[in-house]
Tab-separated table of C-alpha atoms in Angstrom:
chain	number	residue	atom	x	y	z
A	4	UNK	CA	108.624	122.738	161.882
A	5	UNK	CA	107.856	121.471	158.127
A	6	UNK	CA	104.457	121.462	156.905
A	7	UNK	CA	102.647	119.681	154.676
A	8	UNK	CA	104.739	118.670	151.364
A	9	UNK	CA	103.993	120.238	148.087
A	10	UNK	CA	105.344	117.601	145.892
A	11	UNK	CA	105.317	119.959	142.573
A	12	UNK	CA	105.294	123.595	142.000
A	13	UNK	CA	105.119	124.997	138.042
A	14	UNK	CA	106.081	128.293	137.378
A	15	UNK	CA	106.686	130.399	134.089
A	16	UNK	CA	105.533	133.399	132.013
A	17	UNK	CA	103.753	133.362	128.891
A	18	UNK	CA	104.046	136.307	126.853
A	19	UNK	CA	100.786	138.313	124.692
A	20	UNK	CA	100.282	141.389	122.914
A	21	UNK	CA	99.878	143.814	125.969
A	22	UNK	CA	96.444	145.213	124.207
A	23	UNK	CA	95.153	141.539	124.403
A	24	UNK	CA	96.513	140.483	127.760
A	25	UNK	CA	93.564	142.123	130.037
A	26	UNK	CA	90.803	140.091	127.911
A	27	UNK	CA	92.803	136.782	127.707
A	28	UNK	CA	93.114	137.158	131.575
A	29	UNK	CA	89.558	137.461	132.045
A	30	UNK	CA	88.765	135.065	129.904
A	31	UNK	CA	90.990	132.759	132.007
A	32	UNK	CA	88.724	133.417	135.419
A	33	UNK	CA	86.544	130.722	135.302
A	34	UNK	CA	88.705	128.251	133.540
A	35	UNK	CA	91.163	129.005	137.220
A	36	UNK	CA	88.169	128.540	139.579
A	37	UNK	CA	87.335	125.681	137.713
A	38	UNK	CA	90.441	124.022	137.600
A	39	UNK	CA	91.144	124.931	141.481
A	40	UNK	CA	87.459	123.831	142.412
A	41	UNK	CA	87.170	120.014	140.184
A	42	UNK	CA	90.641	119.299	139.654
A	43	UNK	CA	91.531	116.787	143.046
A	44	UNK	CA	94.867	117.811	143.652
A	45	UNK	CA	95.345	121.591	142.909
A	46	UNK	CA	96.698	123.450	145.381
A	47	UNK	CA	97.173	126.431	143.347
A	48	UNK	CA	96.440	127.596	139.839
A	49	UNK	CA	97.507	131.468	139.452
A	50	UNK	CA	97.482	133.001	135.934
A	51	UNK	CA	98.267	136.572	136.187
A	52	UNK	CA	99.647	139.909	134.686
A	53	UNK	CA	103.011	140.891	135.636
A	54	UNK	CA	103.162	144.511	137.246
A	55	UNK	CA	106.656	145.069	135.641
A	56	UNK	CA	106.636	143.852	132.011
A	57	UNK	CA	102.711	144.577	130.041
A	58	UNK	CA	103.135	141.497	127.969
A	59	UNK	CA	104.084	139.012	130.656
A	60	UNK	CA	100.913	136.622	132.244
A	61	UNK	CA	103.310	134.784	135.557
A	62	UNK	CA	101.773	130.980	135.856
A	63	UNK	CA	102.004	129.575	139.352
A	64	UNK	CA	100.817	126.272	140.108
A	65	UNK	CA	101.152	123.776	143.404
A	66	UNK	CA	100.323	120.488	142.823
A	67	UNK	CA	100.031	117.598	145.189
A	68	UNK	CA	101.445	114.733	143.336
A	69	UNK	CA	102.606	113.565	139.892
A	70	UNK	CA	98.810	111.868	139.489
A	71	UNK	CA	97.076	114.904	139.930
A	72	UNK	CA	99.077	117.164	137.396
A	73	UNK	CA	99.127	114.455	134.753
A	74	UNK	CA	95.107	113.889	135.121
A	75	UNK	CA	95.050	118.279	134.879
A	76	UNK	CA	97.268	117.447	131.733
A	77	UNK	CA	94.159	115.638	130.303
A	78	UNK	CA	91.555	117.884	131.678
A	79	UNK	CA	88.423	120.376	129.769
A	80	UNK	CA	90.185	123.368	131.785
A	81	UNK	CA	93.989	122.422	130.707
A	82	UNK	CA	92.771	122.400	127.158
A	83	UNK	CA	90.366	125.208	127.627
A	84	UNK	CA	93.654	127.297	128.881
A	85	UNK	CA	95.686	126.498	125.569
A	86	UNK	CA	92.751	127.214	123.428
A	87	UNK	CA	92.906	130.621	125.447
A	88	UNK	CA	95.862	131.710	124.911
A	89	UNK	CA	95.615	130.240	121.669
A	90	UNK	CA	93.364	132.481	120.557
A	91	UNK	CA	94.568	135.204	122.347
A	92	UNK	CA	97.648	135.144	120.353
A	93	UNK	CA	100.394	134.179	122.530
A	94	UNK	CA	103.629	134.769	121.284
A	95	UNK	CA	105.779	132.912	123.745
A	96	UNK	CA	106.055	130.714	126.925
A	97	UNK	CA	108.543	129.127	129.134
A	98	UNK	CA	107.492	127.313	132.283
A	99	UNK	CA	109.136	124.865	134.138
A	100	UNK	CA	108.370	121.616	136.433
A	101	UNK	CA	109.807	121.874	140.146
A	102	UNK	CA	110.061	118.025	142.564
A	103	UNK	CA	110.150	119.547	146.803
A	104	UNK	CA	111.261	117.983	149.088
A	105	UNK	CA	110.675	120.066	151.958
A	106	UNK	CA	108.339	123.219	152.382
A	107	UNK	CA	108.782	125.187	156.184
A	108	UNK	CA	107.362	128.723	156.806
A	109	UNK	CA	109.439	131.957	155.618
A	110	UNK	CA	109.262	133.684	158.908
A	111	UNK	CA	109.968	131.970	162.033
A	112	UNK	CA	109.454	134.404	164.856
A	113	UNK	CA	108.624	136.948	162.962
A	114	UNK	CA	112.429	136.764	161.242
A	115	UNK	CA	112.846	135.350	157.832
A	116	UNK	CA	114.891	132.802	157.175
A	117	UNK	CA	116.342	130.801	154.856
A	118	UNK	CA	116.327	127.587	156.983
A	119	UNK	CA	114.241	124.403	156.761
């Protein structure tokens, strides 16, 4: 049984110098409860260290529909996150844009599976 569609999922890592990742993460806090709390639309909104690799910050993001991320695209806490990072020195990023046509639980019966 399918549930609700997540029309767009955005994932990536941005990388920082490790000794400035813990404050640019903190800093992020409120600009991610802010964005999950005003931002109509916003499923998720994850910004967070990687446990394997001290310079990575893993970006996950659910969106409802095209509308939504394109008004988050134009919002105080999408600018106030590149100003972030900005500042924080960021020395790389790639991220990417995912369309979903379907989205069905990972265990089914207490099995995992594969299946929609």
């Amino acid at each position: 049984m399918s549930q609700a569609l997540i029309v767009i999922i955005i994932t990536g890592t941005i990388t920082i110098d490790p000794a400035k990742r813990g404050a640019c993460l903190a800093g992020s806090v409120p600009l991610q409860a802010a964005t999950r709390s005003d931002e109509p639309g916003c499923i998720t909104y994850v910004f967070a260290a990687d446990p394997v690799d001290d310079s990575a910050i893993n970006v996950c993001e659910l969106w409802e529909d095209a509308d939504s991320l394109n008004a988050h695209f134009l919002h105080a806490n999408y600018f106030g996150m590149r100003q972030l990072f900005g500042e924080s020195g960021i020395t790389g990023a790639v991220t990417a844009k995912h369309r979903v046509d379907a989205t069905a639980p990972v265990y089914v019966d207490g099995v995992a599976t594969a299946s929609f």
